[in-house]
Amino acid sequence: GAGKTVSANLLVQQLTQLGKASNRVLERKILQVNPLLEAFGNAQTAINDNSSRFGKYLEMIFTGSGAVMGAQLSEYLLEKSRVVSQAPGESNFHIFYYIFAGLARKDGY
């Protein structure tokens, strides 16, 4: 949709650079959590193939001197009803299809 994920990632990159992160490993770890979380919370809808069906709140943690120390991610309002039923033309959360695709490759199907 509107570019919220890309914008959030750019903001995290900027904050970690301004926050004097001692190395880029922490920044990379913070940014790598987002695609994993989205696999559990995004689904195809009639309007959007990658629609967020939840909200998330990223709290970045800084030391007293302004260095990035870590981050905490919280999710809320997950559309749990989607697990058991979807409207016509919509699908379940992406993670279920990723797991199935991995199992299919492992079993040779």
GROMACS .gro file of N, CA and C in nm:
model
  327
    1GLY      N    1   0.060  -0.118   0.000
    1GLY     CA    2   0.000   0.000   0.000
    1GLY      C    3   0.067   0.131   0.000
    2ALA      N    4   0.067   0.193   0.114
    2ALA     CA    5   0.107   0.334   0.124
    2ALA      C    6   0.255   0.353   0.154
    3GLY      N    7   0.332   0.244   0.170
    3GLY     CA    8   0.475   0.257   0.197
    3GLY      C    9   0.510   0.270   0.344
    4LYS      N   10   0.421   0.226   0.431
    4LYS     CA   11   0.446   0.239   0.576
    4LYS      C   12   0.566   0.157   0.620
    5THR      N   13   0.580   0.034   0.568
    5THR     CA   14   0.691  -0.052   0.609
    5THR      C   15   0.825   0.005   0.564
    6VAL      N   16   0.832   0.050   0.441
    6VAL     CA   17   0.955   0.110   0.389
    6VAL      C   18   0.990   0.234   0.469
    7SER      N   19   0.891   0.317   0.495
    7SER     CA   20   0.914   0.440   0.573
    7SER      C   21   0.964   0.407   0.714
    8ALA      N   22   0.903   0.307   0.776
    8ALA     CA   23   0.944   0.268   0.911
    8ALA      C   24   1.088   0.216   0.911
    9ASN      N   25   1.124   0.137   0.809
    9ASN     CA   26   1.261   0.086   0.800
    9ASN      C   27   1.362   0.199   0.781
   10LEU      N   28   1.328   0.297   0.700
   10LEU     CA   29   1.418   0.412   0.681
   10LEU      C   30   1.434   0.490   0.811
   11LEU      N   31   1.325   0.503   0.886
   11LEU     CA   32   1.331   0.574   1.014
   11LEU      C   33   1.421   0.499   1.113
   12VAL      N   34   1.408   0.366   1.119
   12VAL     CA   35   1.492   0.286   1.208
   12VAL      C   36   1.639   0.300   1.168
   13GLN      N   37   1.668   0.296   1.038
   13GLN     CA   38   1.806   0.314   0.992
   13GLN      C   39   1.861   0.448   1.037
   14GLN      N   40   1.781   0.553   1.020
   14GLN     CA   41   1.825   0.688   1.058
   14GLN      C   42   1.846   0.698   1.209
   15LEU      N   43   1.754   0.643   1.287
   15LEU     CA   44   1.767   0.649   1.433
   15LEU      C   45   1.889   0.572   1.482
   16THR      N   46   1.918   0.458   1.422
   16THR     CA   47   2.036   0.382   1.466
   16THR      C   48   2.164   0.454   1.428
   17GLN      N   49   2.165   0.523   1.315
   17GLN     CA   50   2.284   0.599   1.277
   17GLN      C   51   2.302   0.721   1.368
   18LEU      N   52   2.192   0.791   1.393
   18LEU     CA   53   2.198   0.907   1.483
   18LEU      C   54   2.223   0.863   1.627
   19GLY      N   55   2.177   0.743   1.660
   19GLY     CA   56   2.193   0.691   1.796
   19GLY      C   57   2.327   0.628   1.821
   20LYS      N   58   2.422   0.654   1.733
   20LYS     CA   59   2.561   0.612   1.754
   20LYS      C   60   2.573   0.463   1.780
   21ALA      N   61   2.502   0.382   1.703
   21ALA     CA   62   2.514   0.236   1.718
   21ALA      C   63   2.660   0.198   1.696
   22SER      N   64   2.715   0.119   1.788
   22SER     CA   65   2.857   0.085   1.782
   22SER      C   66   2.891   0.002   1.659
   23ASN      N   67   2.795  -0.075   1.610
   23ASN     CA   68   2.815  -0.149   1.486
   23ASN      C   69   2.681  -0.165   1.417
   24ARG      N   70   2.683  -0.211   1.296
   24ARG     CA   71   2.561  -0.223   1.217
   24ARG      C   72   2.487  -0.355   1.243
   25VAL      N   73   2.545  -0.443   1.326
   25VAL     CA   74   2.480  -0.571   1.356
   25VAL      C   75   2.346  -0.547   1.426
   26LEU      N   76   2.344  -0.457   1.522
   26LEU     CA   77   2.221  -0.427   1.595
   26LEU      C   78   2.116  -0.369   1.501
   27GLU      N   79   2.155  -0.276   1.417
   27GLU     CA   80   2.062  -0.218   1.319
   27GLU      C   81   2.004  -0.328   1.230
   28ARG      N   82   2.090  -0.417   1.181
   28ARG     CA   83   2.047  -0.525   1.093
   28ARG      C   84   1.949  -0.618   1.165
   29LYS      N   85   1.978  -0.649   1.290
   29LYS     CA   86   1.889  -0.736   1.368
   29LYS      C   87   1.751  -0.673   1.386
   30ILE      N   88   1.749  -0.544   1.416
   30ILE     CA   89   1.622  -0.474   1.435
   30ILE      C   90   1.542  -0.476   1.305
   31LEU      N   91   1.609  -0.451   1.193
   31LEU     CA   92   1.539  -0.448   1.065
   31LEU      C   93   1.496  -0.587   1.018
   32GLN      N   94   1.568  -0.691   1.055
   32GLN     CA   95   1.535  -0.826   1.011
   32GLN      C   96   1.413  -0.884   1.082
   33VAL      N   97   1.376  -0.828   1.194
   33VAL     CA   98   1.259  -0.878   1.267
   33VAL      C   99   1.130  -0.848   1.190
   34ASN      N  100   1.127  -0.736   1.120
   34ASN     CA  101   1.004  -0.692   1.055
   34ASN      C  102   0.949  -0.790   0.951
   35PRO      N  103   1.029  -0.842   0.856
   35PRO     CA  104   0.973  -0.937   0.759
   35PRO      C  105   0.919  -1.064   0.825
   36LEU      N  106   0.986  -1.110   0.930
   36LEU     CA  107   0.938  -1.228   1.001
   36LEU      C  108   0.804  -1.200   1.067
   37LEU      N  109   0.794  -1.088   1.135
   37LEU     CA  110   0.669  -1.051   1.201
   37LEU      C  111   0.557  -1.033   1.099
   38GLU      N  112   0.588  -0.973   0.985
   38GLU     CA  113   0.485  -0.953   0.883
   38GLU      C  114   0.435  -1.085   0.824
   39ALA      N  115   0.519  -1.187   0.818
   39ALA     CA  116   0.474  -1.318   0.769
   39ALA      C  117   0.364  -1.373   0.860
   40PHE      N  118   0.372  -1.344   0.988
   40PHE     CA  119   0.272  -1.390   1.083
   40PHE      C  120   0.148  -1.300   1.086
   41GLY      N  121   0.159  -1.177   1.038
   41GLY     CA  122   0.049  -1.083   1.053
   41GLY      C  123  -0.006  -1.024   0.925
   42ASN      N  124   0.052  -1.058   0.810
   42ASN     CA  125   0.002  -1.005   0.683
   42ASN      C  126  -0.069  -1.115   0.605
   43ALA      N  127  -0.167  -1.074   0.525
   43ALA     CA  128  -0.244  -1.169   0.446
   43ALA      C  129  -0.294  -1.101   0.319
   44GLN      N  130  -0.334  -1.184   0.224
   44GLN     CA  131  -0.393  -1.132   0.101
   44GLN      C  132  -0.539  -1.098   0.126
   45THR      N  133  -0.577  -0.978   0.087
   45THR     CA  134  -0.718  -0.938   0.094
   45THR      C  135  -0.766  -0.911  -0.048
   46ALA      N  136  -0.893  -0.878  -0.062
   46ALA     CA  137  -0.948  -0.850  -0.194
   46ALA      C  138  -0.885  -0.725  -0.256
   47ILE      N  139  -0.831  -0.637  -0.171
   47ILE     CA  140  -0.777  -0.509  -0.219
   47ILE      C  141  -0.624  -0.509  -0.225
   48ASN      N  142  -0.559  -0.583  -0.135
   48ASN     CA  143  -0.414  -0.574  -0.120
   48ASN      C  144  -0.355  -0.714  -0.099
   49ASP      N  145  -0.255  -0.751  -0.177
   49ASP     CA  146  -0.193  -0.884  -0.166
   49ASP      C  147  -0.108  -0.899  -0.040
   50ASN      N  148  -0.069  -0.790   0.021
   50ASN     CA  149   0.017  -0.797   0.140
   50ASN      C  150  -0.034  -0.701   0.247
   51SER      N  151  -0.156  -0.722   0.288
   51SER     CA  152  -0.222  -0.632   0.383
   51SER      C  153  -0.187  -0.667   0.527
   52SER      N  154  -0.148  -0.566   0.605
   52SER     CA  155  -0.123  -0.587   0.747
   52SER      C  156  -0.256  -0.610   0.817
   53ARG      N  157  -0.266  -0.721   0.888
   53ARG     CA  158  -0.388  -0.754   0.961
   53ARG      C  159  -0.363  -0.740   1.111
   54PHE      N  160  -0.270  -0.653   1.147
   54PHE     CA  161  -0.233  -0.629   1.286
   54PHE      C  162  -0.165  -0.494   1.295
   55GLY      N  163  -0.144  -0.449   1.415
   55GLY     CA  164  -0.068  -0.327   1.437
   55GLY      C  165   0.061  -0.364   1.508
   56LYS      N  166   0.163  -0.282   1.494
   56LYS     CA  167   0.288  -0.309   1.565
   56LYS      C  168   0.345  -0.178   1.616
   57TYR      N  169   0.415  -0.190   1.727
   57TYR     CA  170   0.475  -0.075   1.792
   57TYR      C  171   0.621  -0.109   1.819
   58LEU      N  172   0.713  -0.032   1.763
   58LEU     CA  173   0.856  -0.053   1.783
   58LEU      C  174   0.907   0.052   1.881
   59GLU      N  175   0.962   0.005   1.992
   59GLU     CA  176   1.021   0.095   2.090
   59GLU      C  177   1.172   0.076   2.085
   60MET      N  178   1.243   0.179   2.046
   60MET     CA  179   1.389   0.172   2.044
   60MET      C  180   1.441   0.217   2.179
   61ILE      N  181   1.542   0.147   2.227
   61ILE     CA  182   1.597   0.172   2.360
   61ILE      C  183   1.736   0.233   2.345
   62PHE      N  184   1.758   0.347   2.410
   62PHE     CA  185   1.884   0.419   2.400
   62PHE      C  186   1.949   0.429   2.539
   63THR      N  187   2.080   0.438   2.541
   63THR     CA  188   2.152   0.463   2.667
   63THR      C  189   2.136   0.611   2.702
   64GLY      N  190   2.182   0.648   2.818
   64GLY     CA  191   2.176   0.788   2.860
   64GLY      C  192   2.254   0.880   2.769
   65SER      N  193   2.358   0.827   2.704
   65SER     CA  194   2.439   0.910   2.613
   65SER      C  195   2.384   0.912   2.471
   66GLY      N  196   2.274   0.840   2.446
   66GLY     CA  197   2.210   0.844   2.315
   66GLY      C  198   2.245   0.730   2.222
   67ALA      N  199   2.321   0.631   2.269
   67ALA     CA  200   2.355   0.516   2.184
   67ALA      C  201   2.240   0.415   2.184
   68VAL      N  202   2.215   0.356   2.068
   68VAL     CA  203   2.110   0.255   2.058
   68VAL      C  204   2.154   0.131   2.136
   69MET      N  205   2.065   0.085   2.224
   69MET     CA  206   2.097  -0.031   2.306
   69MET      C  207   2.016  -0.152   2.264
   70GLY      N  208   1.902  -0.131   2.198
   70GLY     CA  209   1.816  -0.241   2.156
   70GLY      C  210   1.681  -0.188   2.113
   71ALA      N  211   1.589  -0.282   2.095
   71ALA     CA  212   1.454  -0.246   2.055
   71ALA      C  213   1.357  -0.351   2.105
   72GLN      N  214   1.234  -0.311   2.123
   72GLN     CA  215   1.128  -0.403   2.165
   72GLN      C  216   1.010  -0.382   2.071
   73LEU      N  217   0.962  -0.491   2.015
   73LEU     CA  218   0.852  -0.485   1.920
   73LEU      C  219   0.729  -0.548   1.982
   74SER      N  220   0.617  -0.478   1.977
   74SER     CA  221   0.491  -0.530   2.030
   74SER      C  222   0.388  -0.530   1.919
   75GLU      N  223   0.308  -0.634   1.915
   75GLU     CA  224   0.200  -0.639   1.816
   75GLU      C  225   0.067  -0.632   1.890
   76TYR      N  226  -0.034  -0.584   1.819
   76TYR     CA  227  -0.167  -0.573   1.880
   76TYR      C  228  -0.273  -0.582   1.772
   77LEU      N  229  -0.394  -0.609   1.811
   77LEU     CA  230  -0.510  -0.616   1.724
   77LEU      C  231  -0.495  -0.716   1.609
   78LEU      N  232  -0.431  -0.829   1.633
   78LEU     CA  233  -0.417  -0.931   1.530
   78LEU      C  234  -0.556  -0.985   1.494
   79GLU      N  235  -0.583  -0.993   1.366
   79GLU     CA  236  -0.712  -1.041   1.317
   79GLU      C  237  -0.716  -1.194   1.328
   80LYS      N  238  -0.742  -1.244   1.449
   80LYS     CA  239  -0.735  -1.388   1.478
   80LYS      C  240  -0.840  -1.469   1.404
   81SER      N  241  -0.952  -1.411   1.370
   81SER     CA  242  -1.058  -1.485   1.301
   81SER      C  243  -1.012  -1.533   1.164
   82ARG      N  244  -0.911  -1.469   1.105
   82ARG     CA  245  -0.860  -1.507   0.974
   82ARG      C  246  -0.799  -1.647   0.975
   83VAL      N  247  -0.754  -1.695   1.091
   83VAL     CA  248  -0.693  -1.828   1.099
   83VAL      C  249  -0.794  -1.936   1.061
   84VAL      N  250  -0.918  -1.921   1.099
   84VAL     CA  251  -1.019  -2.025   1.074
   84VAL      C  252  -1.109  -1.998   0.955
   85SER      N  253  -1.121  -1.873   0.912
   85SER     CA  254  -1.204  -1.845   0.795
   85SER      C  255  -1.162  -1.714   0.729
   86GLN      N  256  -1.176  -1.712   0.596
   86GLN     CA  257  -1.144  -1.592   0.520
   86GLN      C  258  -1.260  -1.562   0.427
   87ALA      N  259  -1.274  -1.436   0.395
   87ALA     CA  260  -1.378  -1.395   0.300
   87ALA      C  261  -1.340  -1.444   0.160
   88PRO      N  262  -1.436  -1.455   0.070
   88PRO     CA  263  -1.404  -1.496  -0.068
   88PRO      C  264  -1.299  -1.404  -0.130
   89GLY      N  265  -1.201  -1.464  -0.197
   89GLY     CA  266  -1.095  -1.387  -0.261
   89GLY      C  267  -0.983  -1.346  -0.167
   90GLU      N  268  -0.990  -1.386  -0.041
   90GLU     CA  269  -0.886  -1.353   0.055
   90GLU      C  270  -0.816  -1.481   0.099
   91SER      N  271  -0.702  -1.468   0.164
   91SER     CA  272  -0.631  -1.585   0.212
   91SER      C  273  -0.586  -1.567   0.356
   92ASN      N  274  -0.529  -1.675   0.408
   92ASN     CA  275  -0.482  -1.679   0.546
   92ASN      C  276  -0.351  -1.601   0.558
   93PHE      N  277  -0.294  -1.599   0.677
   93PHE     CA  278  -0.167  -1.532   0.699
   93PHE      C  279  -0.058  -1.598   0.615
   94HIS      N  280   0.035  -1.517   0.566
   94HIS     CA  281   0.140  -1.566   0.477
   94HIS      C  282   0.220  -1.681   0.537
   95ILE      N  283   0.242  -1.680   0.668
   95ILE     CA  284   0.328  -1.780   0.731
   95ILE      C  285   0.281  -1.922   0.703
   96PHE      N  286   0.151  -1.944   0.697
   96PHE     CA  287   0.100  -2.079   0.672
   96PHE      C  288   0.139  -2.128   0.533
   97TYR      N  289   0.140  -2.040   0.435
   97TYR     CA  290   0.178  -2.077   0.300
   97TYR      C  291   0.330  -2.099   0.290
   98TYR      N  292   0.407  -2.020   0.365
   98TYR     CA  293   0.553  -2.039   0.368
   98TYR      C  294   0.587  -2.175   0.428
   99ILE      N  295   0.521  -2.210   0.537
   99ILE     CA  296   0.546  -2.340   0.600
   99ILE      C  297   0.508  -2.452   0.505
  100PHE      N  298   0.392  -2.442   0.444
  100PHE     CA  299   0.348  -2.545   0.351
  100PHE      C  300   0.445  -2.560   0.234
  101ALA      N  301   0.493  -2.448   0.181
  101ALA     CA  302   0.587  -2.452   0.068
  101ALA      C  303   0.717  -2.520   0.111
  102GLY      N  304   0.762  -2.494   0.233
  102GLY     CA  305   0.884  -2.558   0.283
  102GLY      C  306   0.866  -2.706   0.303
  103LEU      N  307   0.750  -2.746   0.355
  103LEU     CA  308   0.722  -2.889   0.373
  103LEU      C  309   0.711  -2.959   0.239
  104ALA      N  310   0.648  -2.893   0.143
  104ALA     CA  311   0.630  -2.953   0.012
  104ALA      C  312   0.767  -2.978  -0.054
  105ARG      N  313   0.859  -2.885  -0.042
  105ARG     CA  314   0.992  -2.903  -0.101
  105ARG      C  315   1.066  -3.015  -0.031
  106LYS      N  316   1.053  -3.022   0.100
  106LYS     CA  317   1.123  -3.125   0.178
  106LYS      C  318   1.072  -3.264   0.141
  107ASP      N  319   0.941  -3.277   0.121
  107ASP     CA  320   0.881  -3.406   0.088
  107ASP      C  321   0.884  -3.436  -0.060
  108GLY      N  322   0.925  -3.341  -0.141
  108GLY     CA  323   0.935  -3.362  -0.284
  108GLY      C  324   0.803  -3.348  -0.359
  109TYR      N  325   0.707  -3.279  -0.301
  109TYR     CA  326   0.575  -3.260  -0.369
  109TYR      C  327   0.571  -3.131  -0.444
   0.00000   0.00000   0.00000
